[in-house]
Amino acid sequence: MASLFELPLDNSFVRELPGDPIEENRRRQVRGACWSKVAPTPVAAPALVAHSREVAALLGLAPDALEDPDVVAALAGNRVGDGMAPYAACYGGHQFGNWAGQLGDGRAITLAEAVPRAGERYELQLKGAGPTPYSRTADGRAVLRSSVREFLCSEAMHHLGVPTTRALSLVTTGERVVRDMFYDGHPAPEPGAIVCRVAPTFVRFGNFEIFAARGEHDVLTRLADWTIRTHFPELGEPGPEVYARWLEEIARRTARMVVGWMRVGFVHGVMNTDNMSILGLTIDYGPYGWLEDYDPDWTPNTTDAQGRRYRYGHQPRVAFWNLVRLANALVPLVGEPGPLEAALDAYPDALARGQREMFAQKLGLTEWRPDEDDALAEGLFETLRVVETDMTIFYRKLATLPVALADTTADTTDTTDERLVAPLADAFYAPDAVGAGERARIAGWLRRYLARARQDGLTDAARRARMDAANPKYVLRNYLAQLAIDAAAEGDPSVVRELLDVLRDPYGEQPGKERYAEKRPEWARHRAGCSMLSCSS
Ligand code: AMP
Ligand code: MG
């Protein structure tokens, strides 16, 4: 158990990959290099808002390590420890469908790679640590609201079992950052903050795309080979065949990640290729959101309101589009597109398999019979839209229905419909406004479902346990994140910490914490930050 300054560190990205010969921290196009050396810009008054004890333990930090002001200073970029070689990475990306050229770490600075145990490597990256050569026209900083959201959601996703980057700490800087939150000509100062993010690597699809786009094929090869040797060693020594198998593995991991998002109702909001992790981790928490009422067309990102490219129901297809961009970038490595095209087939396969498994779990079925169950799932999606229905609460309530209620199959009178639907009332945004016709439609699907569950054979208790392990009770509802932000902005870290604590056990009942499982209150329906978010962060 160590202090941050005693962790075993490495800097393999810097050591093994070509760097930028220019060390001046000036905004520019960086050629032929994977990274630029850059130190964090110190801030006025670092203060710890919260930290994740699980991530601290993962790194081998002592439980009280973050009580040390020098450690907090380092997590704010005010101190660089011995053995750290801070840098910003060069990457490009397709944004909203268009090639955007060089982007890069414009405000994220990696300090070092912690190597606490053999075979484990964790990049420590400060987001909001000041300008870099990749900052373009922006300031290199991050505001408290977006930092609270990234900190909490990274950890929430981890506890939900969805692949994600992690967050060690959230510190405020004591400085103000000016943002035009809605891009409507009203810039205002906001408190600044820095999150220390942690992942085996933050390399994205866009890190490969930039070198392919520029024809810098030797840098592309070196980056691919480093990534495979360091993060996919099980694939063997890099070569044309291994590159194709690597893409296959990335496709499978990406599918697993997206299935996880669909399961818990997460909408990333900005699935640009620079926001797609090469490890298949959820990365770059920006204007993301959680589905409240079930609406596959919903996007939390106001910047995306027109095209809705990144809407909930479109995420599986966008991930594939992004994988195709990555495959194109890898063509120079393989020499021909054929093997990479074949590798991409892993995505639809893994997605279809993953989705069936996911719905079987969500519905508490031990097996998925495509012939009948695909239609059952279709009926479910329709049912969720009969009235405004909270997806998260719906599944938890569905798990409580005994299969014996299916005995009412033949009997479709209004009273039996009522008996069937009543346990779900909490999931409806306007329970009193559900009319008899709507109730009959919902009850019709419930009868089909319960009959199928009975035939599947689990006891009610076993079915519920299976469902509750896949259907979270506690998610980072958009308005809850906003309440934590409001308190933190007033200098009160308690709501951030309490939420972090509740989100540690998303599938548990947690008696006494029910207020964190409630559906969105009416005040939050149209409030900025609760239902509408921009990329401004
Ligand atoms: P994002 O939309 O947050 O994924 O960011 C897209 C690109 O803009 C990345 O290259 C970021 O590093 C950069 N960027 C976003 N915000 C800032 C900022 N405040 N300062 C510098 N670069 C930024
Ligand atoms: Mg990004």
Coordinates of C-alpha atoms and ligand atoms in Angstrom, one line a residue:
M1 CA 0.0 0.0 0.0
A2 CA 1.7 3.1 -1.2
S3 CA 1.4 6.8 -1.8
L4 CA 0.9 8.0 -5.4
F5 CA 4.6 8.9 -5.4
E6 CA 5.7 5.4 -4.5
L7 CA 3.7 3.5 -7.2
P8 CA 5.7 1.4 -9.6
L9 CA 5.4 3.5 -12.8
D10 CA 6.2 3.0 -16.4
N11 CA 6.0 5.2 -19.5
S12 CA 5.8 2.6 -22.3
F13 CA 3.8 4.8 -24.7
V14 CA 6.4 7.5 -24.5
R15 CA 9.3 5.1 -24.4
E16 CA 8.3 2.9 -27.3
L17 CA 6.4 5.2 -29.7
P18 CA 7.7 8.2 -31.7
G19 CA 7.2 11.5 -30.0
D20 CA 7.0 15.1 -31.1
P21 CA 10.5 16.6 -31.4
I22 CA 9.0 20.1 -30.6
E23 CA 8.6 20.6 -26.9
E24 CA 7.1 24.0 -27.0
N25 CA 3.4 23.9 -25.7
R26 CA 1.9 25.7 -28.7
R27 CA -1.2 24.7 -30.6
R28 CA -0.3 23.2 -34.0
Q29 CA -0.5 20.2 -36.3
V30 CA 1.9 17.5 -35.0
R31 CA 3.3 15.3 -37.6
G32 CA 4.8 11.8 -37.4
A33 CA 4.4 11.5 -33.6
C34 CA 2.0 9.6 -31.3
W35 CA 2.5 12.1 -28.4
S36 CA 3.8 15.5 -27.4
K37 CA 5.6 16.1 -24.1
V38 CA 3.5 18.6 -22.1
A39 CA 3.3 19.4 -18.4
P40 CA 0.0 20.1 -16.6
T41 CA -0.6 23.8 -16.0
P42 CA -0.8 24.3 -12.2
V43 CA -4.1 25.6 -10.7
A44 CA -4.8 28.0 -7.8
A45 CA -6.3 25.9 -5.1
P46 CA -6.7 22.1 -5.5
A47 CA -9.4 20.6 -3.3
L48 CA -10.5 17.0 -3.3
V49 CA -14.3 16.6 -3.8
A50 CA -14.4 12.8 -3.9
H51 CA -12.4 9.7 -4.9
S52 CA -13.0 6.1 -5.7
R53 CA -11.7 3.8 -3.1
E54 CA -12.0 0.9 -5.5
V55 CA -9.7 2.6 -8.1
A56 CA -7.3 3.6 -5.4
A57 CA -7.1 -0.1 -4.3
L58 CA -6.7 -1.2 -7.9
L59 CA -3.6 1.0 -8.2
G60 CA -2.2 -0.2 -4.9
L61 CA -2.7 3.1 -3.2
A62 CA -3.1 3.1 0.6
P63 CA -6.6 3.8 1.8
D64 CA -5.6 7.2 3.2
A65 CA -3.3 8.1 0.2
L66 CA -5.7 10.8 -1.0
E67 CA -5.7 12.6 2.3
D68 CA -2.1 13.8 1.5
P69 CA -2.2 17.4 0.2
D70 CA 0.8 16.6 -2.1
V71 CA -1.2 13.8 -3.7
V72 CA -4.2 16.1 -4.2
A73 CA -1.8 18.6 -5.7
A74 CA -0.5 15.9 -8.1
L75 CA -4.1 15.0 -9.1
A76 CA -4.7 18.7 -9.9
G77 CA -1.5 18.8 -12.0
N78 CA 0.4 21.0 -9.6
R79 CA 3.1 18.4 -8.9
V80 CA 4.6 15.9 -11.2
G81 CA 6.1 12.9 -9.4
D82 CA 9.5 11.3 -10.1
G83 CA 9.2 8.8 -12.9
M84 CA 6.3 10.5 -14.6
A85 CA 6.6 11.6 -18.2
P86 CA 3.5 13.7 -18.9
Y87 CA 2.2 13.8 -22.5
A88 CA -0.8 14.5 -24.7
A89 CA -1.6 12.0 -27.4
C90 CA -2.2 12.8 -31.0
Y91 CA -5.4 11.5 -32.6
G92 CA -8.0 12.4 -35.2
G93 CA -11.5 11.3 -35.6
H94 CA -14.8 11.2 -37.5
Q95 CA -17.2 13.6 -35.8
F96 CA -20.9 13.3 -36.6
G97 CA -20.0 11.3 -39.7
N98 CA -17.2 13.6 -41.1
W99 CA -13.5 13.4 -41.0
A100 CA -12.3 16.1 -38.6
G101 CA -8.5 15.9 -39.0
Q102 CA -6.3 16.2 -36.0
L103 CA -8.0 16.4 -32.6
G104 CA -5.8 14.9 -29.9
D105 CA -5.7 15.3 -26.1
G106 CA -6.6 19.0 -26.0
R107 CA -7.0 19.0 -22.2
A108 CA -6.2 15.5 -21.0
I109 CA -2.6 14.9 -19.9
T110 CA -1.3 11.5 -19.1
L111 CA 1.1 11.5 -16.1
A112 CA 2.4 7.9 -16.3
E113 CA 1.3 4.3 -16.4
A114 CA 1.0 2.6 -13.0
V115 CA 2.1 -1.0 -13.0
P116 CA 0.9 -2.3 -9.6
R117 CA 1.1 -6.0 -10.5
A118 CA 2.6 -8.1 -13.3
G119 CA 0.4 -7.9 -16.4
E120 CA -1.6 -4.9 -15.2
R121 CA -1.1 -1.4 -16.5
Y122 CA -3.2 1.7 -15.7
E123 CA -2.7 5.0 -17.5
L124 CA -3.3 7.9 -15.1
Q125 CA -4.7 10.8 -17.0
L126 CA -5.8 14.2 -15.8
K127 CA -8.7 15.7 -17.7
G128 CA -8.8 19.5 -17.6
A129 CA -5.1 19.9 -16.8
G130 CA -4.4 22.8 -19.1
P131 CA -3.6 23.4 -22.7
T132 CA -1.6 21.1 -25.0
P133 CA -0.5 21.3 -28.6
Y134 CA -3.9 19.7 -29.4
S135 CA -6.1 22.3 -27.7
R136 CA -7.0 24.0 -31.0
T137 CA -9.2 27.0 -30.0
A138 CA -10.1 25.8 -26.5
D139 CA -8.6 26.4 -23.1
G140 CA -7.5 23.0 -21.9
R141 CA -9.8 23.1 -18.9
A142 CA -12.9 21.3 -17.7
V143 CA -15.8 22.6 -15.7
L144 CA -17.1 21.1 -12.4
R145 CA -20.5 20.0 -13.9
S146 CA -18.9 17.8 -16.6
S147 CA -16.2 16.5 -14.2
V148 CA -18.8 15.4 -11.6
R149 CA -20.7 13.7 -14.5
E150 CA -17.6 11.9 -15.8
F151 CA -16.4 10.9 -12.3
L152 CA -19.7 9.5 -11.1
C153 CA -20.7 7.8 -14.4
S154 CA -17.3 6.1 -14.9
E155 CA -17.7 4.4 -11.5
A156 CA -21.4 3.8 -11.9
M157 CA -20.8 2.0 -15.2
H158 CA -18.1 -0.1 -13.7
H159 CA -20.4 -1.3 -10.9
L160 CA -23.1 -2.0 -13.5
G161 CA -20.7 -4.4 -15.2
V162 CA -20.3 -2.3 -18.4
P163 CA -16.8 -2.0 -19.7
T164 CA -15.5 1.5 -18.9
T165 CA -12.6 3.7 -18.1
R166 CA -12.4 4.5 -14.4
A167 CA -12.0 7.6 -12.3
L168 CA -9.7 7.9 -9.3
S169 CA -10.4 11.4 -8.2
L170 CA -12.4 14.6 -8.7
V171 CA -10.7 17.8 -7.6
T172 CA -11.8 21.4 -7.9
T173 CA -9.1 23.9 -9.0
G174 CA -10.2 27.0 -7.2
E175 CA -10.3 28.7 -10.7
R176 CA -13.1 29.7 -12.9
V177 CA -13.6 28.6 -16.4
V178 CA -15.7 30.5 -18.9
R179 CA -18.2 28.4 -20.9
D180 CA -21.2 29.2 -23.2
M181 CA -23.2 26.3 -21.9
F182 CA -25.8 26.3 -24.7
Y183 CA -23.7 27.8 -27.4
D184 CA -26.2 30.7 -27.5
G185 CA -24.0 33.6 -26.8
H186 CA -24.1 33.7 -23.0
P187 CA -20.7 32.8 -21.8
A188 CA -20.3 32.7 -18.0
P189 CA -17.7 31.7 -15.5
E190 CA -18.1 28.3 -13.8
P191 CA -16.0 26.4 -11.3
G192 CA -13.1 24.4 -12.8
A193 CA -12.3 20.8 -11.9
I194 CA -10.0 17.9 -12.9
V195 CA -10.8 14.2 -13.0
C196 CA -8.0 11.7 -12.8
R197 CA -9.1 9.0 -15.2
V198 CA -7.7 5.5 -15.2
A199 CA -7.7 2.9 -17.9
P200 CA -5.2 0.4 -19.3
T201 CA -4.9 2.8 -22.2
F202 CA -6.9 5.7 -23.5
V203 CA -6.0 4.9 -27.1
R204 CA -9.0 5.4 -29.4
F205 CA -9.9 4.5 -33.0
G206 CA -8.9 8.0 -33.9
N207 CA -5.3 7.4 -32.8
F208 CA -5.0 5.0 -35.8
E209 CA -7.1 7.0 -38.2
I210 CA -4.8 10.1 -38.0
F211 CA -1.7 8.2 -39.2
A212 CA -3.7 6.4 -42.0
A213 CA -5.2 9.7 -43.1
R214 CA -1.8 11.3 -43.3
G215 CA -0.1 8.4 -44.9
E216 CA 2.3 8.0 -42.0
H217 CA 2.3 4.2 -42.2
D218 CA 5.4 3.5 -40.2
V219 CA 3.9 5.4 -37.2
L220 CA 0.6 3.6 -37.7
T221 CA 2.5 0.2 -37.7
R222 CA 4.4 1.1 -34.6
L223 CA 1.3 2.2 -32.7
A224 CA -0.6 -0.9 -33.8
D225 CA 2.2 -3.2 -32.7
W226 CA 2.6 -1.5 -29.4
T227 CA -1.1 -1.7 -28.8
I228 CA -1.2 -5.4 -29.6
R229 CA 2.0 -6.3 -27.7
T230 CA 1.0 -4.3 -24.6
H231 CA -2.8 -4.7 -24.5
F232 CA -3.6 -7.8 -26.6
P233 CA -0.6 -10.1 -26.0
E234 CA -2.7 -13.2 -26.2
L235 CA -3.0 -12.5 -30.0
G236 CA 0.7 -13.2 -30.6
E237 CA 3.3 -11.3 -32.5
P238 CA 1.9 -8.6 -34.8
G239 CA 1.6 -9.5 -38.5
P240 CA -1.1 -9.3 -41.2
E241 CA -3.0 -12.2 -39.8
V242 CA -2.8 -10.9 -36.2
Y243 CA -4.0 -7.5 -37.3
A244 CA -7.2 -9.0 -38.7
R245 CA -7.7 -11.1 -35.5
W246 CA -7.1 -8.0 -33.5
L247 CA -9.8 -6.1 -35.3
E248 CA -12.1 -9.1 -34.7
E249 CA -11.4 -8.8 -31.0
I250 CA -12.0 -5.1 -31.0
A251 CA -15.3 -5.7 -32.8
R252 CA -16.4 -8.3 -30.2
R253 CA -15.5 -6.0 -27.3
T254 CA -17.2 -3.0 -28.9
A255 CA -20.4 -5.2 -29.3
R256 CA -20.2 -6.2 -25.6
M257 CA -19.9 -2.6 -24.6
V258 CA -22.9 -1.5 -26.7
V259 CA -25.0 -4.4 -25.4
G260 CA -24.1 -3.2 -21.9
W261 CA -25.3 0.3 -22.8
M262 CA -28.6 -0.9 -24.2
R263 CA -29.2 -3.1 -21.2
V264 CA -28.8 -0.3 -18.6
G265 CA -30.3 2.5 -20.7
F266 CA -27.1 4.5 -21.3
V267 CA -26.8 6.9 -24.2
H268 CA -23.3 8.0 -24.9
G269 CA -24.3 11.1 -26.8
V270 CA -21.1 11.6 -28.9
M271 CA -20.0 8.4 -30.5
N272 CA -17.4 10.0 -32.7
T273 CA -14.5 7.7 -33.6
D274 CA -12.2 9.8 -31.3
N275 CA -14.5 8.7 -28.5
M276 CA -14.2 5.0 -29.2
S277 CA -11.7 3.1 -27.1
I278 CA -9.5 0.5 -28.8
L279 CA -10.1 -1.7 -25.7
G280 CA -13.9 -1.5 -26.1
L281 CA -14.4 0.6 -23.0
T282 CA -16.9 3.4 -22.5
I283 CA -14.8 6.5 -22.8
D284 CA -15.2 10.3 -22.7
Y285 CA -18.3 10.9 -20.7
G286 CA -19.7 14.2 -22.1
P287 CA -23.3 14.9 -22.9
Y288 CA -24.4 11.4 -22.1
G289 CA -27.7 10.6 -20.6
W290 CA -29.8 7.8 -19.1
L291 CA -33.1 6.7 -20.7
E292 CA -35.8 7.6 -18.3
D293 CA -39.1 7.1 -20.2
Y294 CA -38.4 4.5 -22.8
D295 CA -37.8 6.3 -26.1
P296 CA -35.3 4.7 -28.6
D297 CA -35.1 8.0 -30.5
W298 CA -33.9 10.0 -27.5
T299 CA -30.5 11.7 -27.5
P300 CA -29.3 13.8 -24.5
N301 CA -27.0 15.8 -26.7
T302 CA -28.5 19.1 -27.9
T303 CA -25.7 19.3 -30.5
D304 CA -27.2 16.1 -32.0
A305 CA -30.8 17.1 -31.7
Q306 CA -31.2 17.6 -35.5
G307 CA -29.8 14.4 -36.9
R308 CA -30.1 12.3 -33.8
R309 CA -27.2 10.3 -35.0
Y310 CA -26.3 9.2 -31.5
R311 CA -29.9 8.4 -30.2
Y312 CA -30.3 5.4 -27.9
G313 CA -31.7 3.0 -30.5
H314 CA -29.0 3.8 -33.1
Q315 CA -26.0 3.1 -30.9
P316 CA -25.4 -0.5 -32.2
R317 CA -25.3 0.7 -35.8
V318 CA -23.1 3.7 -35.1
A319 CA -20.6 1.5 -33.3
F320 CA -20.4 -0.6 -36.5
W321 CA -20.0 2.5 -38.6
N322 CA -17.1 3.5 -36.4
L323 CA -15.5 0.0 -36.6
V324 CA -15.6 0.3 -40.4
R325 CA -13.6 3.6 -40.1
L326 CA -11.1 1.8 -37.9
A327 CA -10.9 -1.1 -40.4
N328 CA -10.2 1.4 -43.2
A329 CA -7.4 2.9 -41.1
L330 CA -5.8 -0.6 -40.7
V331 CA -5.8 -1.5 -44.4
P332 CA -2.2 -0.3 -44.9
L333 CA -1.1 -2.8 -42.2
V334 CA -2.6 -5.7 -43.9
G335 CA -2.1 -4.6 -47.5
E336 CA -5.6 -5.5 -48.6
P337 CA -9.1 -4.9 -47.3
G338 CA -10.4 -8.5 -47.5
P339 CA -9.2 -9.9 -44.2
L340 CA -10.4 -6.8 -42.3
E341 CA -13.8 -6.9 -43.9
A342 CA -14.1 -10.5 -42.8
A343 CA -13.0 -9.6 -39.3
L344 CA -15.8 -7.0 -39.1
D345 CA -18.4 -9.8 -39.4
A346 CA -17.5 -10.5 -35.8
Y347 CA -19.5 -7.4 -34.8
P348 CA -23.0 -8.4 -36.1
D349 CA -22.5 -11.9 -34.8
A350 CA -21.4 -10.8 -31.3
L351 CA -24.1 -8.1 -31.2
A352 CA -26.9 -10.5 -32.1
R353 CA -25.7 -13.1 -29.6
G354 CA -25.1 -10.5 -26.9
Q355 CA -28.5 -9.0 -27.4
R356 CA -30.3 -12.3 -27.1
E357 CA -28.4 -13.2 -24.0
M358 CA -29.1 -9.8 -22.6
F359 CA -32.9 -9.9 -23.2
A360 CA -33.0 -13.4 -21.8
Q361 CA -31.5 -12.1 -18.6
K362 CA -33.6 -9.0 -18.5
L363 CA -36.7 -11.1 -18.9
G364 CA -35.6 -13.8 -16.6
L365 CA -35.6 -16.6 -19.2
T366 CA -33.0 -19.3 -19.0
E367 CA -33.0 -19.8 -22.8
W368 CA -33.9 -17.6 -25.8
R369 CA -36.0 -19.3 -28.4
P370 CA -35.7 -16.9 -31.3
D371 CA -38.9 -18.1 -33.0
E372 CA -41.1 -17.0 -30.3
D373 CA -38.9 -14.7 -28.1
D374 CA -37.8 -12.3 -30.8
A375 CA -41.5 -11.5 -31.2
L376 CA -41.9 -11.3 -27.4
A377 CA -39.1 -8.7 -27.4
E378 CA -40.7 -6.7 -30.2
G379 CA -44.0 -6.7 -28.2
L380 CA -42.1 -5.5 -25.2
F381 CA -40.7 -2.5 -27.0
E382 CA -44.2 -1.6 -28.1
T383 CA -45.5 -2.1 -24.6
L384 CA -42.9 0.2 -23.2
R385 CA -44.2 2.9 -25.5
V386 CA -48.0 2.5 -24.8
V387 CA -47.7 5.1 -22.1
E388 CA -44.7 7.1 -20.9
T389 CA -42.8 4.3 -19.0
D390 CA -39.6 4.5 -17.0
M391 CA -37.5 1.6 -18.4
T392 CA -35.4 1.0 -15.3
I393 CA -38.4 0.8 -12.9
F394 CA -40.4 -1.2 -15.4
Y395 CA -38.0 -4.1 -15.4
R396 CA -37.6 -4.2 -11.7
K397 CA -41.4 -4.3 -11.3
L398 CA -41.8 -6.9 -14.0
A399 CA -39.6 -9.2 -12.0
T400 CA -42.1 -9.1 -9.1
L401 CA -45.0 -10.5 -11.1
P402 CA -45.8 -14.1 -10.2
V403 CA -46.3 -16.4 -13.2
A404 CA -49.6 -17.5 -11.6
L405 CA -51.1 -14.3 -12.9
A406 CA -50.8 -15.8 -16.4
D407 CA -53.8 -17.9 -15.4
T408 CA -55.9 -14.9 -16.4
T409 CA -54.9 -15.6 -20.0
A410 CA -58.4 -16.3 -21.1
D411 CA -60.0 -13.7 -19.0
T412 CA -59.4 -10.3 -20.3
T413 CA -61.9 -8.3 -18.3
D414 CA -61.0 -4.8 -17.1
T415 CA -60.5 -6.0 -13.5
T416 CA -58.0 -8.7 -14.4
D417 CA -56.1 -6.2 -16.6
E418 CA -56.0 -3.9 -13.6
R419 CA -54.6 -6.7 -11.4
L420 CA -51.9 -7.5 -13.9
V421 CA -50.8 -3.9 -14.6
A422 CA -51.2 -2.5 -11.0
P423 CA -47.7 -3.7 -9.8
L424 CA -46.1 -1.7 -12.7
A425 CA -47.8 1.6 -11.7
D426 CA -44.6 3.1 -10.4
A427 CA -43.0 2.9 -13.8
F428 CA -45.6 5.1 -15.4
Y429 CA -45.0 8.8 -15.5
A430 CA -48.7 9.5 -15.4
P431 CA -50.2 6.3 -13.7
D432 CA -53.6 7.9 -13.1
A433 CA -54.0 8.7 -16.8
V434 CA -53.6 5.2 -18.1
G435 CA -56.9 4.4 -19.8
A436 CA -58.6 1.0 -20.1
G437 CA -57.5 0.6 -23.7
E438 CA -53.8 1.3 -22.9
R439 CA -54.1 -1.0 -19.9
A440 CA -55.5 -3.8 -22.0
R441 CA -52.5 -3.5 -24.4
I442 CA -50.0 -3.6 -21.6
A443 CA -51.8 -6.5 -20.0
G444 CA -51.9 -8.4 -23.2
W445 CA -48.2 -8.4 -23.4
L446 CA -47.8 -9.3 -19.7
R447 CA -50.0 -12.4 -20.3
R448 CA -47.8 -13.5 -23.1
Y449 CA -44.7 -12.9 -21.1
L450 CA -45.9 -14.7 -18.0
A451 CA -47.0 -17.6 -20.0
R452 CA -43.6 -17.9 -21.6
A453 CA -41.9 -17.5 -18.2
R454 CA -44.0 -20.2 -16.7
Q455 CA -43.1 -22.5 -19.6
D456 CA -39.4 -21.6 -19.1
G457 CA -39.8 -23.2 -15.7
L458 CA -37.9 -21.0 -13.1
T459 CA -39.6 -20.4 -9.8
D460 CA -40.8 -16.8 -9.3
A461 CA -38.0 -16.2 -6.8
A462 CA -35.3 -17.6 -9.2
R463 CA -36.7 -15.6 -12.1
R464 CA -36.6 -12.5 -10.0
A465 CA -33.1 -13.0 -8.9
R466 CA -32.0 -13.5 -12.5
M467 CA -33.7 -10.4 -13.6
D468 CA -32.6 -8.2 -10.7
A469 CA -29.0 -9.1 -11.5
A470 CA -29.4 -7.7 -15.0
N471 CA -31.8 -4.9 -14.4
P472 CA -30.3 -2.2 -12.1
K473 CA -32.5 -0.5 -9.6
Y474 CA -30.0 2.4 -9.2
V475 CA -28.6 4.3 -12.2
L476 CA -27.2 7.7 -12.6
R477 CA -30.4 9.4 -13.5
N478 CA -29.8 12.7 -15.2
Y479 CA -31.4 14.7 -12.5
L480 CA -29.5 13.0 -9.7
A481 CA -26.2 13.9 -11.4
Q482 CA -27.5 17.5 -11.5
L483 CA -28.4 17.5 -7.8
A484 CA -24.8 16.4 -7.1
I485 CA -23.5 19.1 -9.3
D486 CA -25.6 21.8 -7.7
A487 CA -24.4 20.8 -4.2
A488 CA -20.7 20.5 -5.3
A489 CA -20.9 24.0 -6.9
E490 CA -22.0 25.3 -3.5
G491 CA -18.9 23.6 -2.0
D492 CA -20.9 20.7 -0.6
P493 CA -19.3 17.3 -1.8
S494 CA -21.8 15.2 0.2
V495 CA -24.2 14.5 -2.6
V496 CA -21.5 13.4 -5.0
R497 CA -20.1 11.0 -2.3
E498 CA -23.5 9.7 -1.4
L499 CA -24.4 9.0 -5.0
L500 CA -21.1 7.3 -5.6
D501 CA -21.9 5.1 -2.6
V502 CA -25.4 4.2 -3.8
L503 CA -24.1 3.5 -7.3
R504 CA -21.6 0.9 -5.9
D505 CA -24.5 -1.6 -5.6
P506 CA -26.8 -0.8 -8.5
Y507 CA -28.6 -4.2 -8.4
G508 CA -29.1 -4.3 -4.6
E509 CA -32.4 -3.2 -3.0
Q510 CA -30.6 -0.8 -0.6
P511 CA -33.4 -0.1 1.8
G512 CA -33.5 3.5 2.8
K513 CA -32.0 4.7 -0.5
E514 CA -35.2 4.4 -2.5
R515 CA -35.2 8.1 -3.2
Y516 CA -32.3 7.5 -5.6
A517 CA -34.4 5.0 -7.5
E518 CA -37.3 7.3 -8.2
K519 CA -38.3 8.3 -11.6
R520 CA -37.5 11.8 -12.9
P521 CA -39.5 14.5 -11.1
E522 CA -41.5 16.9 -13.2
W523 CA -39.2 19.8 -12.4
A524 CA -36.4 18.0 -14.2
R525 CA -38.3 17.2 -17.4
H526 CA -37.1 20.3 -19.2
R527 CA -34.3 21.6 -17.0
A528 CA -30.9 22.1 -18.6
G529 CA -28.5 19.4 -17.5
C530 CA -31.3 17.0 -16.7
S531 CA -32.7 16.4 -20.1
M532 CA -30.6 18.6 -22.4
L533 CA -26.9 18.7 -22.5
S534 CA -24.5 20.2 -24.9
C535 CA -20.9 19.3 -25.7
S536 CA -19.8 22.4 -23.7
S537 CA -17.7 21.0 -20.9
Ligands
AMP1 P1 -14.9 15.8 -27.0 O1 -16.0 16.4 -27.7 O2 -14.9 16.2 -25.5 O3 -14.6 14.4 -27.2 O4 -13.6 16.6 -27.5 C1 -13.2 16.6 -28.8 C2 -11.9 17.3 -28.9 O5 -11.9 18.6 -28.4 C3 -10.8 16.5 -28.2 O6 -9.6 16.7 -29.0 C4 -10.7 17.3 -26.9 O7 -9.4 17.2 -26.3 C5 -10.9 18.7 -27.4 N1 -11.4 19.5 -26.3 C6 -12.7 19.5 -25.8 N2 -12.8 20.5 -24.8 C7 -11.6 21.1 -24.7 C8 -11.0 22.2 -24.0 N3 -11.7 22.8 -23.0 N4 -9.8 22.5 -24.2 C9 -9.0 21.9 -25.1 N5 -9.4 20.9 -25.9 C10 -10.7 20.5 -25.7
MG2 MG -13.4 13.1 -26.7

